[in-house]
GROMACS .gro file of C-alpha atoms in nm:
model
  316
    1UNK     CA    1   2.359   4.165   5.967
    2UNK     CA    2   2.063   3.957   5.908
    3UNK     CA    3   1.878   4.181   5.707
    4UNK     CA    4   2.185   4.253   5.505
    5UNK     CA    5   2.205   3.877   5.432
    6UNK     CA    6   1.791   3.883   5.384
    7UNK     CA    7   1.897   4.150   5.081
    8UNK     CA    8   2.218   3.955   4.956
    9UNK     CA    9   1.998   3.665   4.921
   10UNK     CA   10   1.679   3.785   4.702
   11UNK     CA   11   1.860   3.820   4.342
   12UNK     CA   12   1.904   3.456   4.360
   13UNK     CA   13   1.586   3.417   4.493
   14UNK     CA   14   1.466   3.566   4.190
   15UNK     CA   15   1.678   3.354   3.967
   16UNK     CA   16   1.570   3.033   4.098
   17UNK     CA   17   1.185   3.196   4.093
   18UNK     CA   18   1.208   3.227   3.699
   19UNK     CA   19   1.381   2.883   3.668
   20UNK     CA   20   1.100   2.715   3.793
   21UNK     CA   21   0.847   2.928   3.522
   22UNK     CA   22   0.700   3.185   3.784
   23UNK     CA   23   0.793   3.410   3.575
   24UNK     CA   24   0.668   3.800   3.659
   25UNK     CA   25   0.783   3.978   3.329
   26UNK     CA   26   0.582   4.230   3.210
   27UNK     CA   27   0.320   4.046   2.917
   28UNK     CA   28   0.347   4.118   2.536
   29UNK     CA   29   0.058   4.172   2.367
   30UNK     CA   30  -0.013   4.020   2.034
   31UNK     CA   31  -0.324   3.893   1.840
   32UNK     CA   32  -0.418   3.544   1.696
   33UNK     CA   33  -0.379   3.558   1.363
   34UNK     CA   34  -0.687   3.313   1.278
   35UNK     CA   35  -0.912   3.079   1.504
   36UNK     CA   36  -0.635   2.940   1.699
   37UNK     CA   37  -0.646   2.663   2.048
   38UNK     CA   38  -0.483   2.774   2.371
   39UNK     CA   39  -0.386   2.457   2.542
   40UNK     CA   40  -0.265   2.275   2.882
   41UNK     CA   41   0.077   2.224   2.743
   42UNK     CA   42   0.225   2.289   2.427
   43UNK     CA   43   0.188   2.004   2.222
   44UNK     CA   44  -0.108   1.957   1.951
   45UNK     CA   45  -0.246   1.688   2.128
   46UNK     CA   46  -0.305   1.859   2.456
   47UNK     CA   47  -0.676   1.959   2.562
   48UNK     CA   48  -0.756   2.298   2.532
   49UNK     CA   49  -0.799   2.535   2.821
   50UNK     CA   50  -0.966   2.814   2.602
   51UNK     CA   51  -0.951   2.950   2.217
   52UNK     CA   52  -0.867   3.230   2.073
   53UNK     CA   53  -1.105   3.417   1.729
   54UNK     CA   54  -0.899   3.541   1.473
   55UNK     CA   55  -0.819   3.904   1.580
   56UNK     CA   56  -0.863   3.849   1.925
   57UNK     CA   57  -0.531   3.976   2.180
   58UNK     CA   58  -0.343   3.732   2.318
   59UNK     CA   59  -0.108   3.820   2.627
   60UNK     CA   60   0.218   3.639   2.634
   61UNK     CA   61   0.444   3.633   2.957
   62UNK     CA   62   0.666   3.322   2.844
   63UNK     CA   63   0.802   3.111   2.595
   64UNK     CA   64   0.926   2.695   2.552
   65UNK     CA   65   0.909   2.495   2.319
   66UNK     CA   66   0.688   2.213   2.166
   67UNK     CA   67   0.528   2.044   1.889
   68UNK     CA   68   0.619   2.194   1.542
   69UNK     CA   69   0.384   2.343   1.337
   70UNK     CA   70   0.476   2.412   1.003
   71UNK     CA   71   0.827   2.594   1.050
   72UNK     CA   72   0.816   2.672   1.457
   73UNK     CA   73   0.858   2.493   1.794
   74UNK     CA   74   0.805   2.814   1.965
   75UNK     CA   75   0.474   2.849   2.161
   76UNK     CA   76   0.391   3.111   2.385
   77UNK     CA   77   0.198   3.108   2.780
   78UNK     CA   78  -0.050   3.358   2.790
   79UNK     CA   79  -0.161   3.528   3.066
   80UNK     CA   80  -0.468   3.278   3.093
   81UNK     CA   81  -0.179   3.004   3.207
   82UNK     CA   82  -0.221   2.831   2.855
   83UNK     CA   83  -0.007   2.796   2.545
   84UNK     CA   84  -0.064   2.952   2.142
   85UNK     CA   85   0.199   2.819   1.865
   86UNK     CA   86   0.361   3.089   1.759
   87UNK     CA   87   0.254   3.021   1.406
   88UNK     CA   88  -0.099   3.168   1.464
   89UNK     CA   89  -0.008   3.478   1.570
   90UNK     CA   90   0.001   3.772   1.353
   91UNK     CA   91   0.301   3.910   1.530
   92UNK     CA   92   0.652   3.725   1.357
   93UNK     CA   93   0.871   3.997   1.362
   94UNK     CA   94   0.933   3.996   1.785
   95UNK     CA   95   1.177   3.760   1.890
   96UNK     CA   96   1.019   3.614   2.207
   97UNK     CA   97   1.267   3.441   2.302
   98UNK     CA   98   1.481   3.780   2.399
   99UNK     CA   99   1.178   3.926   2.436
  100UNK     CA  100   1.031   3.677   2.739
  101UNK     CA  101   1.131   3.445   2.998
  102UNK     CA  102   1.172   3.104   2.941
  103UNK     CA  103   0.898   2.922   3.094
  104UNK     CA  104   1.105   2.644   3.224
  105UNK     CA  105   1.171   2.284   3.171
  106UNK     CA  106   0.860   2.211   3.302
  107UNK     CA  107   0.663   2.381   3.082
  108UNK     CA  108   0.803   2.150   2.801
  109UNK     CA  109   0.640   1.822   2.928
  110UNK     CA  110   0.352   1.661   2.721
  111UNK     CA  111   0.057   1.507   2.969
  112UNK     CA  112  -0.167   1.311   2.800
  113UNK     CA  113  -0.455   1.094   2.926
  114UNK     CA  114  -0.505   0.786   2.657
  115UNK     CA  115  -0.745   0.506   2.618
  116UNK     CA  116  -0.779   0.216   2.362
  117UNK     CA  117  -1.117   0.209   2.121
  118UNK     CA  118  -1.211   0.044   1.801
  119UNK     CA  119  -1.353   0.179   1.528
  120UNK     CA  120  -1.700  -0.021   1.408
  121UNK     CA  121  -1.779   0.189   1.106
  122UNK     CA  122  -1.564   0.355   0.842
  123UNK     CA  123  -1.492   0.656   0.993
  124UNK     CA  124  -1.350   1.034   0.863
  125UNK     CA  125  -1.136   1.192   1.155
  126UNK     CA  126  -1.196   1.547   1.148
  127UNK     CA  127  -1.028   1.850   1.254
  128UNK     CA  128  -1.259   1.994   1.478
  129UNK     CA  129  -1.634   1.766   1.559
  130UNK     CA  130  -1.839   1.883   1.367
  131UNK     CA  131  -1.910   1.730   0.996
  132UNK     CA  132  -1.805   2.093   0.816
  133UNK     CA  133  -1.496   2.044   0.975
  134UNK     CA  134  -1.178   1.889   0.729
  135UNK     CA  135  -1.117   1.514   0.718
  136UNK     CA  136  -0.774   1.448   0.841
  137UNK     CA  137  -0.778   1.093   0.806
  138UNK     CA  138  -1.017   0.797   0.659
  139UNK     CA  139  -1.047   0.515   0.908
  140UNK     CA  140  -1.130   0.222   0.840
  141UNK     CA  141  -1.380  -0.026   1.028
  142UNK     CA  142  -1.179  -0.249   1.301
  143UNK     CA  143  -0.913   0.030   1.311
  144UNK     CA  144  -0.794   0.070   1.695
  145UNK     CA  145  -0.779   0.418   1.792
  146UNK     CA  146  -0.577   0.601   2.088
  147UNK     CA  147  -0.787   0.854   2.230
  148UNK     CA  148  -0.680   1.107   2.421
  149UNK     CA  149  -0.996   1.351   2.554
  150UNK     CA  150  -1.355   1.409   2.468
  151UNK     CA  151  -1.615   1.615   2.443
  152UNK     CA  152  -1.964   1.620   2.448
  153UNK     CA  153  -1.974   1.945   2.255
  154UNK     CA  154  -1.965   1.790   1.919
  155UNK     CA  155  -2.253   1.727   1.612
  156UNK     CA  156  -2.517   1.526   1.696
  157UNK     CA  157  -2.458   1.204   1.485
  158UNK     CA  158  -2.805   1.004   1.538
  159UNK     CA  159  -2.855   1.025   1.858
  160UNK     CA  160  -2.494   1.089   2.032
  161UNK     CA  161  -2.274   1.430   2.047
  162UNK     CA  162  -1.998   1.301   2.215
  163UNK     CA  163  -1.677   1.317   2.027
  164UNK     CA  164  -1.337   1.188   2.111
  165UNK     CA  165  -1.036   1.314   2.009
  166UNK     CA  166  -0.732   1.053   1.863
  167UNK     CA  167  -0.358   1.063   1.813
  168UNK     CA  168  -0.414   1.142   1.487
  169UNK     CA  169  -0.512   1.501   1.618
  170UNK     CA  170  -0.864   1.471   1.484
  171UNK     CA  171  -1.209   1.367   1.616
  172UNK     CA  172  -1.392   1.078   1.588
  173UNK     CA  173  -1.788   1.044   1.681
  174UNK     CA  174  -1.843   0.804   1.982
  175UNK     CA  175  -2.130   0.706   1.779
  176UNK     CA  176  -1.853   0.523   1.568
  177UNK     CA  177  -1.696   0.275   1.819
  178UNK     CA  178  -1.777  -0.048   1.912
  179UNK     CA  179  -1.805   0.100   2.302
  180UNK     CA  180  -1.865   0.372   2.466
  181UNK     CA  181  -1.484   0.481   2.661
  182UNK     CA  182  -1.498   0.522   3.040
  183UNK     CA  183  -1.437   0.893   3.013
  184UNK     CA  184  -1.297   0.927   3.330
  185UNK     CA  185  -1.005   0.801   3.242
  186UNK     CA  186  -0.980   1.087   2.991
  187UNK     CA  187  -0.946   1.475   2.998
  188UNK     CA  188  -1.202   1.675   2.884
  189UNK     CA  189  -1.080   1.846   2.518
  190UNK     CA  190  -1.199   2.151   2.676
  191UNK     CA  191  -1.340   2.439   2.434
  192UNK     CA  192  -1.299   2.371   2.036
  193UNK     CA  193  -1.275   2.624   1.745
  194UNK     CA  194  -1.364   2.603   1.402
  195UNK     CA  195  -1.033   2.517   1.244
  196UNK     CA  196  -0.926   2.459   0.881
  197UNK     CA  197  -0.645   2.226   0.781
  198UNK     CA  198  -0.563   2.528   0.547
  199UNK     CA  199  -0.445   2.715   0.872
  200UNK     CA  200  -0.348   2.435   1.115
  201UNK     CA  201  -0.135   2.150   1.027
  202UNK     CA  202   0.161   2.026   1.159
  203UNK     CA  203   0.434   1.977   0.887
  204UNK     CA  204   0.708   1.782   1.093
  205UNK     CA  205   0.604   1.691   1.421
  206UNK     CA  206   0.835   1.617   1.706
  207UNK     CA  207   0.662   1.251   1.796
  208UNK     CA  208   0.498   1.044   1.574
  209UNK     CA  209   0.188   1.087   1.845
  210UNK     CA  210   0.197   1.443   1.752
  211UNK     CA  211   0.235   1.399   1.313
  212UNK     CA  212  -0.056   1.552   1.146
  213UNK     CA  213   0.010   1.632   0.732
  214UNK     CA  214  -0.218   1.888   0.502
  215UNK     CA  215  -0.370   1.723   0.264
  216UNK     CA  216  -0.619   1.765  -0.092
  217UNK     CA  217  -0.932   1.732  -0.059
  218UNK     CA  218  -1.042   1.433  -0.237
  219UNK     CA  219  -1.172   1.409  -0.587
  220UNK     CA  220  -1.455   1.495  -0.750
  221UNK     CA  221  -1.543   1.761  -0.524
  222UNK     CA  222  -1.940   1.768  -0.525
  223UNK     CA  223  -1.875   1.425  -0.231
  224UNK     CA  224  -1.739   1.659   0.099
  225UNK     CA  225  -1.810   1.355   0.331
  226UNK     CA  226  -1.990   1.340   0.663
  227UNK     CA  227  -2.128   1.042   0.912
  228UNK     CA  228  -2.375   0.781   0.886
  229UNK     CA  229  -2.650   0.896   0.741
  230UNK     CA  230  -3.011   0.735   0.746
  231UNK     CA  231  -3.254   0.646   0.466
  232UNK     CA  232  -3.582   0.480   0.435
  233UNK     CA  233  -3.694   0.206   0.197
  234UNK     CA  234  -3.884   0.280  -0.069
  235UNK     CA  235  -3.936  -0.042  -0.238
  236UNK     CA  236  -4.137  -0.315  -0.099
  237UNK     CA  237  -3.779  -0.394  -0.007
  238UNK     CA  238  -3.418  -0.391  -0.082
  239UNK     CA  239  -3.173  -0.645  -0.110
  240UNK     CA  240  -2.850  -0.607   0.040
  241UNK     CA  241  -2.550  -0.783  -0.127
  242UNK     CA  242  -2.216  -0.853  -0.048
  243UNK     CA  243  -2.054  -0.662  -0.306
  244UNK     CA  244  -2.198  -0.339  -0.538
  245UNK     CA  245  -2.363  -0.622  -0.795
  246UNK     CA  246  -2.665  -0.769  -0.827
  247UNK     CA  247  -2.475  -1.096  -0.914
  248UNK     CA  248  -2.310  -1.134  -0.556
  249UNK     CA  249  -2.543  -1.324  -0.304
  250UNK     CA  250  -2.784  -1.127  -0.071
  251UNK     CA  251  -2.707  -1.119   0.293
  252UNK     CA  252  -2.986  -0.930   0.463
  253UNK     CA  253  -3.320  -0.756   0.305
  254UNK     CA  254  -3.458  -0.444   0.406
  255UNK     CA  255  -3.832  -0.435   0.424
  256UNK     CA  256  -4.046  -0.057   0.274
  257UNK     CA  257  -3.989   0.225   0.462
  258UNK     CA  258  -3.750   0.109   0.741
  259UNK     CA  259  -3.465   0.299   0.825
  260UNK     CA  260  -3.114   0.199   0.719
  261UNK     CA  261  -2.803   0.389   0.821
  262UNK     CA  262  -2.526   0.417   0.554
  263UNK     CA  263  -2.127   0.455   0.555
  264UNK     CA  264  -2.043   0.532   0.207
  265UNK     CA  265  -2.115   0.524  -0.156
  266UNK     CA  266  -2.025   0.293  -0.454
  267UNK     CA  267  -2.059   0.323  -0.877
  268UNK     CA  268  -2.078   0.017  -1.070
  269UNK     CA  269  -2.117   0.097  -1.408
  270UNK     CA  270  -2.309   0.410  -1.325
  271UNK     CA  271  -2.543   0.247  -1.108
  272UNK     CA  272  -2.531   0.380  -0.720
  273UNK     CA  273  -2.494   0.216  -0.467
  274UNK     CA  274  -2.424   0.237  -0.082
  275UNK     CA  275  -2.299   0.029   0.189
  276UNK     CA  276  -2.485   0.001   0.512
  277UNK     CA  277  -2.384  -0.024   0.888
  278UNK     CA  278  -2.468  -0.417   0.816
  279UNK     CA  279  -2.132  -0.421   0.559
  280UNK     CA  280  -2.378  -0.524   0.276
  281UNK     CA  281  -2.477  -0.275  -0.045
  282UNK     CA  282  -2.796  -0.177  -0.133
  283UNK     CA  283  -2.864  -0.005  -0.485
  284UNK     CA  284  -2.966   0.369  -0.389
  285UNK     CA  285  -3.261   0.387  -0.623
  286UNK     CA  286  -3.479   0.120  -0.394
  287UNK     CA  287  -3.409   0.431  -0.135
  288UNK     CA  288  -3.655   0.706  -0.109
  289UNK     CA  289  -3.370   0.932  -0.098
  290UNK     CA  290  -3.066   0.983  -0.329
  291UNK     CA  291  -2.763   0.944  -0.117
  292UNK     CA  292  -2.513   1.056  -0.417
  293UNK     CA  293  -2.804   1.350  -0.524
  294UNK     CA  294  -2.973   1.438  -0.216
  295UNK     CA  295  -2.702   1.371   0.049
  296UNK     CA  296  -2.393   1.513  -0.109
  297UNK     CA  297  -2.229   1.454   0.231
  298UNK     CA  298  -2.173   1.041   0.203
  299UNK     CA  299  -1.809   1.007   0.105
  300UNK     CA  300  -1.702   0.709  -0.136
  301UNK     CA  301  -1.600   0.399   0.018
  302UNK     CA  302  -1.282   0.410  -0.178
  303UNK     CA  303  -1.156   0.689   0.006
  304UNK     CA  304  -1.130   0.420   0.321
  305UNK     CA  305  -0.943   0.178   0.089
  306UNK     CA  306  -0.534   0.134   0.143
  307UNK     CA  307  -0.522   0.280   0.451
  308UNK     CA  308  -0.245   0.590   0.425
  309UNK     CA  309  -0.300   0.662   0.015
  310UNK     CA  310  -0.655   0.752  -0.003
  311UNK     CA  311  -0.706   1.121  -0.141
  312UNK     CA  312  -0.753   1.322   0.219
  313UNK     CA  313  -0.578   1.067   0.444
  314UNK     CA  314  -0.390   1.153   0.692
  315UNK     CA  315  -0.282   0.829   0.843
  316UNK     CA  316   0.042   0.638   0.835
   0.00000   0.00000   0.00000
């Protein structure tokens, strides 16, 4: 009699099982369709718990639902216990949904770790950390930022590689903030791809947290920007003024060859010039370099101006 109720009992058993997300189904195989992040949870804002190269197989045992990107909510748990959008997959014909378990209510939650920073330089938020990664956004100095994770992974900028990741779903050098954060407060961001906001933007997000838009890359084309960039004097010195004219007053002078780190460029009637980590302008000919010629990396400083309308911005 017992073991006739032991037998009775294990469909339900089962049921509850796969209501919890232990799924044991039997794992589709697919392939990511380009460079693609497979994450603790299936929002964009999660850390990543691996990635996937374009091509590579990815082995889904479950499905649920979370952020939308572009014209899906549907991500997918692989069998590395971490979740792909269903977007970057190359497979859109299978309906998962029929095809797979549901992973379970669970599996819906977003977990994030934040922390408060300020920005101290004009900043570009990028996609991935490194500087040949898209801008998402153009931040302005004294911005506060919500970061979520980190990593230490990213482009050296001076002398720092840490990067932290906002909720604006891009990456901002440490190097930028008035402090360094107490990272452990934060989760790691875990293993990053090379990503392209051609292939990874998220059209109508389900929280504003979570909102990321494509966007043009700014105009003229020959400025792609990138981070502070250093310089050396090559005058017996350089003025620095308060505004991109001779006529406004000076507020610091630069002596020959010292180093001066710069956030962005400037024309005045096709003169050049840039302003440096002291908030002051400095004409670029008293420069050895040529920021606009040599550095084609220095974005304009009007691209941080009006905060949500700059060409590439991605913020609100």
């Amino acid at each position: 009699m017992g073991l006739q109720l032991l037998v009775r009992a294990l469909p339900l058993l089962l049921v509850f099982d796969r209501a919890a997300g232990n799924t044991t189904a039997a794992a589709i195989e697919t392939f990511a369709d380009f460079n693609t992040e497979c994450k603790t949870c299936p929002h964009s804002l999660c850390p990543n718990t691996l990635y996937y190269s374009g091509g590579d197989i990815v082995n889904a045992t479950c499905w649920t639902r979370g952020t939308r990107i572009v014209d899906t909510t549907l991500w997918l748990r692989s069998t590395s216990n971490c979740y792909v959008t269903e977007y970057d997959l190359t497979d859109n014909t299978t309906d998962y949904t029929s095809a797979l378990p549901y992973c379970g209510r669970g599996s819906e939650d977003e977990n994030l770790t934040l922390e408060d920073a300020t920005l101290q330089y004009k900043t570009e938020c990028r996609i991935c950390p490194t500087i040949d990664c898209d801008t998402v956004a153009y931040l302005n100095e004294e911005k506060d930022v919500e970061l979520t994770c980190w990593t230490p992974e990213g482009q050296m900028i001076i002398d720092d590689p840490y990067w932290m990741k906002t909720t604006n779903n891009c990456y901002v050098a440490q190097k930028n903030l008035y402090s360094k954060p107490d990272v452990t407060y934060l989760e790691p961001c875990g293993p990053i791809p090379f990503l392209e906001i051609a292939t990874h933007f998220n059209e109508n997000g389900t929280s504003e947290v979570d909102k990321r838009a494509a966007v043009p890359e700014p105009e003229p084309a020959v400025f792609t920007p990138s981070y502070l960039i250093n310089v050396t004097v090559g005058e017996d010195y350089a003025l620095c003024h308060s505004c991109a004219e001779e006529t406004c007053s000076v507020e610091t002078r630069y002596v020959f060859n010292q180093e001066v780190w710069l956030q962005c460029l400037v024309e005045t009637n096709g003169t050049w010039w840039s302003e440096t980590t002291d908030f002051c302008y400095v004409k670029n000919s008293d420069f050895w370099e040529s920021p606009e010629g040599d550095y084609y990396r220095n974005p304009l400083c009007s691209y941080f101006e009006d905060p949500g309308s700059a060409p590439g911005d991605g913020d609100k």
